[in-house]
CSV table of C-alpha atoms in Angstrom, one decimal:
chain,number,residue,atom,x,y,z
A,207,UNK,CA,125.8,-65.5,197.5
A,208,UNK,CA,122.7,-66.0,195.0
A,209,UNK,CA,119.4,-64.3,195.7
A,210,UNK,CA,116.8,-66.1,194.2
A,211,UNK,CA,113.0,-64.7,194.2
A,212,UNK,CA,109.8,-66.4,193.3
A,213,UNK,CA,107.9,-65.0,190.9
A,214,UNK,CA,104.4,-63.9,192.6
A,215,UNK,CA,101.2,-65.4,191.3
A,216,UNK,CA,98.2,-63.3,190.1
A,217,UNK,CA,96.2,-61.3,192.2
A,218,UNK,CA,92.3,-61.3,191.7
A,219,UNK,CA,91.1,-59.1,189.6
A,220,UNK,CA,89.1,-56.2,191.4
A,221,UNK,CA,85.5,-55.9,190.9
A,222,UNK,CA,84.4,-53.2,188.1
A,223,UNK,CA,81.4,-52.0,186.8
A,224,UNK,CA,81.1,-49.6,183.6
A,225,UNK,CA,78.9,-46.9,184.0
A,226,UNK,CA,75.4,-46.5,182.1
A,227,UNK,CA,75.7,-45.6,178.3
A,228,UNK,CA,73.0,-43.2,177.1
A,229,UNK,CA,72.5,-42.7,173.0
A,230,UNK,CA,70.2,-40.2,171.6
A,231,UNK,CA,69.8,-38.1,168.3
A,232,UNK,CA,70.0,-34.2,168.9
A,233,UNK,CA,70.5,-31.5,166.5
A,234,UNK,CA,71.0,-33.7,163.6
A,235,UNK,CA,73.8,-35.4,165.1
A,236,UNK,CA,74.3,-38.7,167.4
A,237,UNK,CA,75.1,-38.2,171.1
A,238,UNK,CA,76.8,-41.0,173.0
A,239,UNK,CA,77.2,-40.5,176.7
A,240,UNK,CA,78.3,-42.1,180.0
A,241,UNK,CA,76.9,-41.0,183.3
A,242,UNK,CA,78.9,-40.7,186.3
A,243,UNK,CA,77.0,-39.4,189.1
A,244,UNK,CA,78.8,-37.0,191.5
A,245,UNK,CA,81.7,-36.5,189.1
A,246,UNK,CA,82.9,-32.9,189.4
A,247,UNK,CA,84.9,-33.2,185.9
A,248,UNK,CA,83.5,-33.7,182.5
A,249,UNK,CA,84.6,-34.7,179.2
A,250,UNK,CA,83.1,-33.9,175.6
A,251,UNK,CA,84.9,-35.5,172.9
A,252,UNK,CA,83.7,-34.6,169.1
A,253,UNK,CA,84.5,-38.0,167.4
A,254,UNK,CA,85.2,-37.4,163.5
A,255,UNK,CA,85.4,-40.1,160.8
A,256,UNK,CA,88.6,-38.4,159.6
A,257,UNK,CA,91.1,-40.7,160.5
A,258,UNK,CA,94.6,-41.5,158.9
A,259,UNK,CA,92.6,-44.0,156.5
A,260,UNK,CA,91.0,-41.0,154.9
A,261,UNK,CA,94.1,-39.6,153.5
A,262,UNK,CA,94.8,-39.7,150.1
A,263,UNK,CA,97.6,-42.3,149.3
A,264,UNK,CA,100.9,-39.8,148.9
A,265,UNK,CA,99.4,-37.4,151.3
A,266,UNK,CA,100.2,-39.3,154.2
A,267,UNK,CA,100.3,-36.9,157.6
A,268,UNK,CA,97.4,-34.8,156.8
A,269,UNK,CA,95.8,-35.6,159.6
A,270,UNK,CA,98.8,-34.6,162.0
A,271,UNK,CA,99.1,-31.5,160.4
A,272,UNK,CA,95.8,-30.8,160.5
A,273,UNK,CA,95.7,-31.3,164.3
A,274,UNK,CA,98.5,-28.8,165.3
A,275,UNK,CA,97.0,-26.1,163.0
A,276,UNK,CA,93.3,-26.5,164.8
A,277,UNK,CA,95.3,-24.5,167.5
A,278,UNK,CA,96.5,-21.8,165.5
A,279,UNK,CA,93.6,-19.5,165.4
A,280,UNK,CA,90.0,-19.7,164.3
A,281,UNK,CA,87.6,-17.3,161.9
A,282,UNK,CA,86.5,-15.6,165.3
A,283,UNK,CA,89.9,-15.1,167.0
A,284,UNK,CA,93.4,-15.3,166.3
A,285,UNK,CA,96.2,-17.7,167.8
A,286,UNK,CA,96.6,-15.7,171.0
A,287,UNK,CA,92.9,-14.9,171.6
A,288,UNK,CA,91.9,-18.4,171.4
A,289,UNK,CA,94.7,-19.7,173.8
A,290,UNK,CA,93.8,-16.9,176.3
A,291,UNK,CA,90.3,-18.2,175.9
A,292,UNK,CA,90.7,-22.0,176.5
A,293,UNK,CA,93.4,-21.2,179.3
A,294,UNK,CA,90.9,-18.8,181.1
A,295,UNK,CA,88.4,-22.2,181.7
A,296,UNK,CA,91.2,-24.2,182.7
A,297,UNK,CA,91.7,-26.8,179.7
A,298,UNK,CA,93.1,-27.4,176.7
A,299,UNK,CA,92.3,-28.5,173.2
A,300,UNK,CA,93.1,-32.4,173.1
A,301,UNK,CA,93.5,-33.8,169.5
A,302,UNK,CA,94.0,-37.6,169.0
A,303,UNK,CA,94.5,-39.5,165.5
A,304,UNK,CA,94.2,-43.3,164.5
A,305,UNK,CA,93.5,-44.9,161.3
A,306,UNK,CA,89.6,-45.1,162.0
A,307,UNK,CA,88.8,-41.4,163.5
A,308,UNK,CA,90.0,-37.9,164.4
A,309,UNK,CA,89.1,-37.0,167.9
A,310,UNK,CA,89.2,-33.5,169.8
A,311,UNK,CA,88.5,-33.2,173.6
A,312,UNK,CA,88.2,-31.1,176.3
A,313,UNK,CA,88.1,-31.9,180.1
A,314,UNK,CA,86.8,-29.1,182.5
A,315,UNK,CA,84.7,-28.8,185.6
A,316,UNK,CA,80.9,-29.5,184.7
A,317,UNK,CA,80.0,-26.2,185.0
A,318,UNK,CA,82.4,-24.8,182.3
A,319,UNK,CA,81.6,-27.6,180.1
A,320,UNK,CA,79.2,-25.4,177.8
A,321,UNK,CA,81.6,-23.0,177.2
A,322,UNK,CA,84.5,-25.3,176.7
A,323,UNK,CA,82.3,-27.2,174.0
A,324,UNK,CA,81.9,-24.0,172.2
A,325,UNK,CA,85.4,-23.2,172.1
A,326,UNK,CA,86.0,-26.9,171.0
A,327,UNK,CA,83.3,-26.6,168.2
A,328,UNK,CA,84.9,-23.0,167.1
A,329,UNK,CA,88.3,-24.5,166.4
A,330,UNK,CA,87.1,-27.7,164.7
A,331,UNK,CA,84.3,-26.2,162.4
A,332,UNK,CA,86.1,-22.6,161.7
A,333,UNK,CA,89.7,-22.8,162.0
A,334,UNK,CA,91.7,-19.6,160.5
A,335,UNK,CA,93.9,-22.1,158.7
A,336,UNK,CA,96.1,-19.3,157.6
A,337,UNK,CA,98.5,-20.4,154.9
A,338,UNK,CA,101.7,-19.1,156.7
A,339,UNK,CA,100.5,-20.8,160.0
A,340,UNK,CA,99.7,-24.1,158.1
A,341,UNK,CA,103.4,-24.0,156.1
A,342,UNK,CA,105.0,-23.2,159.8
A,343,UNK,CA,102.9,-26.0,161.3
A,344,UNK,CA,103.9,-28.6,158.3
A,345,UNK,CA,107.4,-27.6,158.3
A,346,UNK,CA,107.8,-28.3,162.0
A,347,UNK,CA,105.9,-31.5,161.7
A,348,UNK,CA,108.4,-32.9,159.2
A,349,UNK,CA,111.4,-31.7,161.0
A,350,UNK,CA,110.1,-33.5,164.1
A,351,UNK,CA,109.5,-36.6,161.9
A,352,UNK,CA,113.3,-36.4,160.5
A,353,UNK,CA,114.6,-36.3,164.1
A,354,UNK,CA,112.4,-39.5,165.0
A,355,UNK,CA,113.3,-41.4,161.8
A,356,UNK,CA,117.1,-40.9,162.3
A,357,UNK,CA,116.8,-43.3,165.2
A,358,UNK,CA,116.1,-47.2,165.1
A,359,UNK,CA,112.7,-48.2,164.6
A,360,UNK,CA,110.6,-46.2,162.3
A,361,UNK,CA,112.2,-47.2,158.9
A,362,UNK,CA,111.7,-51.1,160.3
A,363,UNK,CA,107.9,-50.4,161.1
A,364,UNK,CA,107.4,-48.6,157.5
A,365,UNK,CA,109.0,-51.6,156.0
A,366,UNK,CA,107.1,-54.1,157.7
A,367,UNK,CA,103.6,-52.2,157.3
A,368,UNK,CA,104.5,-52.0,153.5
A,369,UNK,CA,105.1,-55.6,153.0
A,370,UNK,CA,102.0,-56.5,154.8
A,371,UNK,CA,99.7,-54.2,153.5
A,372,UNK,CA,101.2,-53.0,150.2
A,373,UNK,CA,103.0,-49.5,149.9
A,374,UNK,CA,100.5,-48.5,146.9
A,375,UNK,CA,97.4,-48.1,149.7
A,376,UNK,CA,97.1,-46.0,152.6
A,377,UNK,CA,96.9,-49.0,155.2
A,378,UNK,CA,100.8,-49.7,154.0
A,379,UNK,CA,101.7,-46.4,155.0
A,380,UNK,CA,103.1,-45.1,158.3
A,381,UNK,CA,100.0,-43.7,160.7
A,382,UNK,CA,101.8,-40.3,160.8
A,383,UNK,CA,103.4,-40.2,157.5
A,384,UNK,CA,107.0,-39.7,157.0
A,385,UNK,CA,109.4,-36.9,156.6
A,386,UNK,CA,109.1,-37.0,152.9
A,387,UNK,CA,105.2,-37.1,152.6
A,388,UNK,CA,104.6,-34.7,155.4
A,389,UNK,CA,107.3,-32.1,153.9
A,390,UNK,CA,105.3,-32.5,150.2
A,391,UNK,CA,101.8,-31.3,151.7
A,392,UNK,CA,100.5,-28.1,150.6
A,393,UNK,CA,98.2,-25.7,152.3
A,394,UNK,CA,95.5,-26.8,149.8
A,395,UNK,CA,95.5,-30.3,150.8
A,396,UNK,CA,95.1,-29.5,154.4
A,397,UNK,CA,92.1,-27.1,153.7
A,398,UNK,CA,90.3,-29.4,150.9
A,399,UNK,CA,90.8,-32.6,154.0
A,400,UNK,CA,89.5,-30.1,156.3
A,401,UNK,CA,86.1,-29.5,154.1
A,402,UNK,CA,85.6,-33.0,153.4
A,403,UNK,CA,85.8,-34.6,156.9
A,404,UNK,CA,85.8,-32.1,159.7
A,405,UNK,CA,82.0,-30.4,158.8
A,406,UNK,CA,80.3,-33.4,158.9
A,407,UNK,CA,78.5,-33.9,162.0
A,408,UNK,CA,80.6,-36.7,163.8
A,409,UNK,CA,79.6,-38.1,167.1
A,410,UNK,CA,79.7,-36.0,170.5
A,411,UNK,CA,80.8,-38.1,173.5
A,412,UNK,CA,80.3,-37.0,176.9
A,413,UNK,CA,81.5,-38.6,180.0
A,414,UNK,CA,80.3,-36.8,183.3
A,415,UNK,CA,77.3,-36.3,185.5
A,416,UNK,CA,74.5,-36.1,183.4
A,417,UNK,CA,71.9,-34.7,185.7
A,418,UNK,CA,74.1,-31.4,185.5
A,419,UNK,CA,74.5,-31.5,181.6
A,420,UNK,CA,72.4,-30.6,179.5
A,421,UNK,CA,73.3,-32.7,176.5
A,422,UNK,CA,70.5,-31.4,173.9
A,423,UNK,CA,72.3,-27.8,174.5
A,424,UNK,CA,75.6,-29.3,174.0
A,425,UNK,CA,74.5,-31.2,170.5
A,426,UNK,CA,73.3,-27.9,169.4
A,427,UNK,CA,76.6,-26.0,169.8
A,428,UNK,CA,78.4,-29.0,168.1
A,429,UNK,CA,76.1,-30.3,165.3
A,430,UNK,CA,74.4,-26.6,164.3
A,431,UNK,CA,75.6,-25.8,160.8
A,432,UNK,CA,77.5,-29.1,160.2
A,433,UNK,CA,76.6,-30.8,156.8
A,434,UNK,CA,76.9,-33.9,154.9
A,435,UNK,CA,75.7,-37.4,155.3
A,436,UNK,CA,77.8,-40.0,157.3
A,437,UNK,CA,81.0,-41.7,155.3
A,438,UNK,CA,80.8,-45.3,154.3
A,439,UNK,CA,83.1,-46.9,157.1
A,440,UNK,CA,83.8,-50.0,154.4
A,441,UNK,CA,84.2,-53.6,155.4
A,442,UNK,CA,87.1,-55.4,156.6
A,443,UNK,CA,89.9,-55.7,154.4
A,444,UNK,CA,90.8,-59.1,153.2
A,445,UNK,CA,94.6,-58.8,153.3
A,446,UNK,CA,96.0,-62.4,152.0
A,447,UNK,CA,99.1,-64.0,154.2
A,448,UNK,CA,102.5,-64.2,152.7
A,449,UNK,CA,102.9,-67.7,151.1
A,450,UNK,CA,106.3,-68.3,153.0
A,451,UNK,CA,108.5,-66.3,155.5
A,452,UNK,CA,111.0,-64.0,154.7
A,453,UNK,CA,113.6,-61.3,156.2
A,454,UNK,CA,113.8,-58.0,154.9
A,455,UNK,CA,117.5,-56.3,155.8
A,456,UNK,CA,117.3,-52.3,156.5
A,457,UNK,CA,121.0,-51.5,156.2
A,458,UNK,CA,122.1,-49.3,159.1
A,459,UNK,CA,125.8,-49.2,158.9
A,460,UNK,CA,127.8,-49.2,162.1
A,461,UNK,CA,125.2,-49.6,163.9
A,462,UNK,CA,125.7,-52.1,167.3
A,463,UNK,CA,122.2,-53.5,167.7
A,464,UNK,CA,119.7,-54.6,165.6
A,465,UNK,CA,116.1,-53.5,165.6
A,466,UNK,CA,113.6,-56.5,165.2
A,467,UNK,CA,110.1,-56.1,163.9
A,468,UNK,CA,108.5,-59.3,162.7
A,469,UNK,CA,104.5,-59.5,162.1
A,470,UNK,CA,102.0,-60.9,159.7
A,471,UNK,CA,98.3,-60.1,159.1
A,472,UNK,CA,95.4,-60.5,161.8
A,473,UNK,CA,92.0,-59.8,162.1
A,474,UNK,CA,90.0,-56.8,162.6
A,475,UNK,CA,88.7,-55.4,165.9
A,476,UNK,CA,85.3,-56.4,165.9
A,477,UNK,CA,86.3,-60.0,165.2
A,478,UNK,CA,84.3,-62.7,167.3
A,479,UNK,CA,88.1,-64.0,168.5
A,480,UNK,CA,89.1,-60.6,169.9
A,481,UNK,CA,89.0,-61.4,173.5
A,482,UNK,CA,90.9,-65.0,173.0
A,483,UNK,CA,93.3,-63.3,170.7
A,484,UNK,CA,94.0,-60.6,173.0
A,485,UNK,CA,94.7,-63.3,175.9
A,486,UNK,CA,96.8,-65.4,173.6
A,487,UNK,CA,98.8,-62.4,172.5
A,488,UNK,CA,99.2,-61.6,176.7
A,489,UNK,CA,100.6,-65.1,177.3
A,490,UNK,CA,102.9,-64.9,174.1
A,491,UNK,CA,104.3,-61.2,174.4
A,492,UNK,CA,101.8,-59.2,175.4
A,493,UNK,CA,103.1,-58.4,179.3
A,494,UNK,CA,106.6,-58.6,181.1
A,495,UNK,CA,105.7,-62.4,182.3
A,496,UNK,CA,105.1,-63.4,178.8
A,497,UNK,CA,106.8,-66.3,177.1
A,498,UNK,CA,108.9,-64.2,174.8
A,499,UNK,CA,110.2,-62.1,177.2
A,500,UNK,CA,110.8,-64.7,179.7
A,501,UNK,CA,112.9,-66.7,177.1
A,502,UNK,CA,114.6,-63.7,175.2
A,503,UNK,CA,115.4,-61.6,178.1
A,504,UNK,CA,115.7,-63.6,181.0
A,505,UNK,CA,117.2,-66.8,179.8
A,506,UNK,CA,119.1,-66.0,176.8
A,507,UNK,CA,120.0,-62.1,178.0
A,508,UNK,CA,119.3,-61.1,174.3
A,509,UNK,CA,117.1,-57.8,175.3
A,510,UNK,CA,115.9,-55.6,177.5
A,511,UNK,CA,112.5,-56.2,176.4
A,512,UNK,CA,110.7,-57.9,173.3
A,513,UNK,CA,106.8,-57.1,173.1
A,514,UNK,CA,104.5,-59.2,170.8
A,515,UNK,CA,100.6,-58.9,170.6
A,516,UNK,CA,97.7,-58.3,168.3
A,517,UNK,CA,96.6,-54.9,167.4
A,518,UNK,CA,93.6,-54.0,165.2
A,519,UNK,CA,91.4,-51.2,163.7
A,520,UNK,CA,88.1,-51.2,162.2
A,521,UNK,CA,89.1,-53.0,159.0
A,522,UNK,CA,92.4,-54.6,159.6
A,523,UNK,CA,94.4,-55.6,162.1
A,524,UNK,CA,98.4,-57.0,162.7
A,525,UNK,CA,100.2,-59.6,165.2
A,526,UNK,CA,103.7,-58.0,165.3
A,527,UNK,CA,106.8,-58.5,167.6
A,528,UNK,CA,109.5,-55.9,168.3
A,529,UNK,CA,112.5,-55.8,170.2
A,530,UNK,CA,116.0,-54.4,170.0
A,531,UNK,CA,119.0,-56.9,170.6
A,532,UNK,CA,122.6,-56.4,170.3
A,533,UNK,CA,124.2,-57.3,166.8
A,534,UNK,CA,126.1,-60.3,167.6
A,535,UNK,CA,122.7,-62.3,168.7
A,536,UNK,CA,120.8,-61.2,165.7
A,537,UNK,CA,120.0,-64.2,164.2
A,538,UNK,CA,119.8,-66.2,167.4
A,539,UNK,CA,117.1,-63.9,168.8
A,540,UNK,CA,115.2,-64.0,165.4
A,541,UNK,CA,115.4,-68.3,165.8
A,542,UNK,CA,114.2,-68.3,169.2
A,543,UNK,CA,111.4,-65.5,168.6
A,544,UNK,CA,109.8,-67.5,165.5
A,545,UNK,CA,110.5,-70.8,167.6
A,546,UNK,CA,108.2,-69.7,170.2
A,547,UNK,CA,105.6,-68.3,168.2
A,548,UNK,CA,105.4,-71.4,166.6
A,549,UNK,CA,105.3,-73.5,169.8
A,550,UNK,CA,102.5,-71.1,171.2
A,551,UNK,CA,100.3,-71.9,167.9
A,552,UNK,CA,100.8,-75.7,167.9
A,553,UNK,CA,100.5,-76.2,171.8
A,554,UNK,CA,98.3,-73.5,172.9
A,555,UNK,CA,98.6,-71.9,176.4
A,556,UNK,CA,98.7,-73.4,179.9
A,557,UNK,CA,96.2,-72.8,182.6
A,558,UNK,CA,98.9,-71.1,184.7
A,559,UNK,CA,99.7,-68.8,182.0
A,560,UNK,CA,96.1,-67.9,181.2
A,561,UNK,CA,95.6,-67.3,184.8
A,562,UNK,CA,98.0,-64.5,184.8
A,563,UNK,CA,96.6,-63.2,181.6
A,564,UNK,CA,93.1,-63.3,182.7
A,565,UNK,CA,93.5,-61.3,185.7
A,566,UNK,CA,96.0,-58.8,184.7
A,567,UNK,CA,93.9,-57.8,181.6
A,568,UNK,CA,90.6,-58.0,183.7
A,569,UNK,CA,92.4,-56.1,186.6
A,570,UNK,CA,93.5,-53.4,184.2
A,571,UNK,CA,89.8,-52.3,183.5
A,572,UNK,CA,89.7,-51.2,186.8
A,573,UNK,CA,92.8,-49.1,186.8
A,574,UNK,CA,92.5,-47.7,183.5
A,575,UNK,CA,88.8,-46.8,183.5
A,576,UNK,CA,88.7,-44.7,186.3
A,577,UNK,CA,88.5,-41.0,184.8
A,578,UNK,CA,86.1,-39.4,182.7
A,579,UNK,CA,88.7,-39.0,180.0
A,580,UNK,CA,89.4,-43.0,180.1
A,581,UNK,CA,85.6,-43.3,180.0
A,582,UNK,CA,85.0,-41.0,176.8
A,583,UNK,CA,88.0,-43.0,175.1
A,584,UNK,CA,86.1,-46.3,176.1
A,585,UNK,CA,82.9,-44.6,174.5
A,586,UNK,CA,84.7,-43.9,171.1
A,587,UNK,CA,85.5,-47.6,170.8
A,588,UNK,CA,81.8,-48.6,171.1
A,589,UNK,CA,81.1,-46.2,168.0
A,590,UNK,CA,83.9,-46.8,166.2
A,591,UNK,CA,83.7,-50.4,165.9
A,592,UNK,CA,80.0,-50.7,166.5
A,593,UNK,CA,80.1,-52.5,169.4
A,594,UNK,CA,76.9,-53.2,171.9
A,595,UNK,CA,76.4,-50.6,174.7
A,596,UNK,CA,76.9,-53.4,177.3
A,597,UNK,CA,80.4,-54.4,175.7
A,598,UNK,CA,82.7,-53.0,178.6
A,599,UNK,CA,80.5,-54.0,181.0
A,600,UNK,CA,80.7,-57.5,179.8
A,601,UNK,CA,84.4,-57.6,178.9
A,602,UNK,CA,85.7,-58.4,182.4
A,603,UNK,CA,83.5,-61.3,182.6
A,604,UNK,CA,84.6,-62.0,179.3
A,605,UNK,CA,88.3,-62.0,179.9
A,606,UNK,CA,87.9,-64.0,183.3
A,607,UNK,CA,85.9,-66.8,181.6
A,608,UNK,CA,88.0,-67.3,178.7
A,609,UNK,CA,88.9,-71.0,178.7
A,610,UNK,CA,92.5,-72.9,178.0
A,611,UNK,CA,90.6,-74.3,175.0
A,612,UNK,CA,89.5,-71.3,173.7
A,613,UNK,CA,92.7,-69.1,173.8
A,614,UNK,CA,94.5,-72.3,172.4
A,615,UNK,CA,92.4,-72.4,169.3
A,616,UNK,CA,92.4,-68.7,168.8
A,617,UNK,CA,96.7,-69.3,169.1
A,618,UNK,CA,96.2,-71.9,166.6
A,619,UNK,CA,93.8,-69.9,164.1
A,620,UNK,CA,95.8,-66.6,164.5
A,621,UNK,CA,99.2,-66.8,164.7
A,622,UNK,CA,101.3,-67.9,161.5
A,623,UNK,CA,104.8,-68.3,162.2
A,624,UNK,CA,105.2,-70.0,158.6
A,625,UNK,CA,103.9,-66.3,157.0
A,626,UNK,CA,105.9,-63.9,159.1
A,627,UNK,CA,107.6,-61.1,157.7
A,628,UNK,CA,111.0,-60.5,159.7
A,629,UNK,CA,112.5,-57.0,159.6
A,630,UNK,CA,115.6,-56.5,160.5
A,631,UNK,CA,117.6,-52.9,160.5
A,632,UNK,CA,121.0,-53.2,161.4
A,633,UNK,CA,124.7,-53.5,159.9
A,634,UNK,CA,124.0,-55.4,157.0
A,635,UNK,CA,127.7,-56.2,156.4
A,636,UNK,CA,128.1,-57.8,159.9
A,637,UNK,CA,124.6,-59.7,160.4
A,638,UNK,CA,123.5,-60.8,156.4
A,639,UNK,CA,125.5,-63.9,156.6
A,640,UNK,CA,124.1,-65.2,159.8
A,641,UNK,CA,120.6,-64.6,158.7
A,642,UNK,CA,121.2,-66.7,155.7
A,643,UNK,CA,122.6,-69.5,157.6
A,644,UNK,CA,119.9,-69.3,160.1
A,645,UNK,CA,117.5,-70.7,157.5
A,646,UNK,CA,114.3,-68.6,158.4
A,647,UNK,CA,113.7,-67.6,154.9
A,648,UNK,CA,114.9,-65.8,151.9
A,649,UNK,CA,116.9,-62.7,153.0
A,650,UNK,CA,116.2,-59.4,150.6
A,651,UNK,CA,117.6,-56.2,150.7
A,652,UNK,CA,115.3,-53.4,151.7
A,653,UNK,CA,115.9,-50.7,148.6
A,654,UNK,CA,115.7,-46.9,150.1
């Protein structure tokens, strides 16, 4: 007896309204806030232009080490006293790092926000950075990376990034560094990075009931004593597409599966095609109902899951596909994946596929942008990428209004199957000949 279930159709996206955005200059810095009437929780987030893109080449991982070192005490109190002070407010210091920014935030009831922001500022502006603590944090981070890099995936990710953006610049190296780069950091590297990027004013992001929050007082706490001009953000990085497709083979002897990473450069986050690109990526590989997942998982049975999408930062972006397949089907899986990218570029998307993608993406907004922390994160997007204040308010309508013609045009313009780099991390002795025979491109061995 066979049970066949009919895939349900897309549901209507729930209505969503982004809260009012308030901007002001105060105490020598910039405040961007969202008004959440009646909300008892509030988030304050200090956004600094000290992301991984600011790390010197060869010093990858500075931001991650510094993030952990901020919790090791301040000039005013040791680690234990600081931990007790922040725990007494019922909160924690949450740090985040990406290519474009370093973020530190607290979430507390509104009546505790002022005290929490004082502790946040203390950690960011005047961390203790005791040499012994910094070395211990560095060693812990290096050990964690060694454990991570012992599993399939991180090496393949690093090889793909280096091939797309060049290992001789920061964009072509891993976001959090690698075990070797982190282990090689010294205390001066961390303290200098802090002095260069963490004393600048930055932007204070606040999400909460602004009728009960004194933004000027919070700004005075965060920005008093800060100095230095805002750094030049730089324009989009022009990354040339490879002239031909090729396969880079990363040997993992004895592996029973192959880790696949396929990709090519793509536009930066503020590109006018961002919405249709996002929807094209969703149809192709960005959802469980995507073309890639349907073909490679459901029809062929090669994998538990495969994903492909566009990701972008302030200055650059990339299209990438990731999956893991059994060693025996490595070459067929690559052939099918490349073929699906080619088909999407040539034929575009259908109305039925786009309807699913539209409602899913638009519907996510009403689910994801519910909490003060999520609203604060959305505000950082406005600041980092110089987007208008009504961007999130209009995003739902932009997603729902995207046409088949617009999304298909974005797929044709921004998918480049002939320029894909295909990284395969697996047992070279078993899969190399089949990869050569597949005819997808030159097969080269990665030099460790």
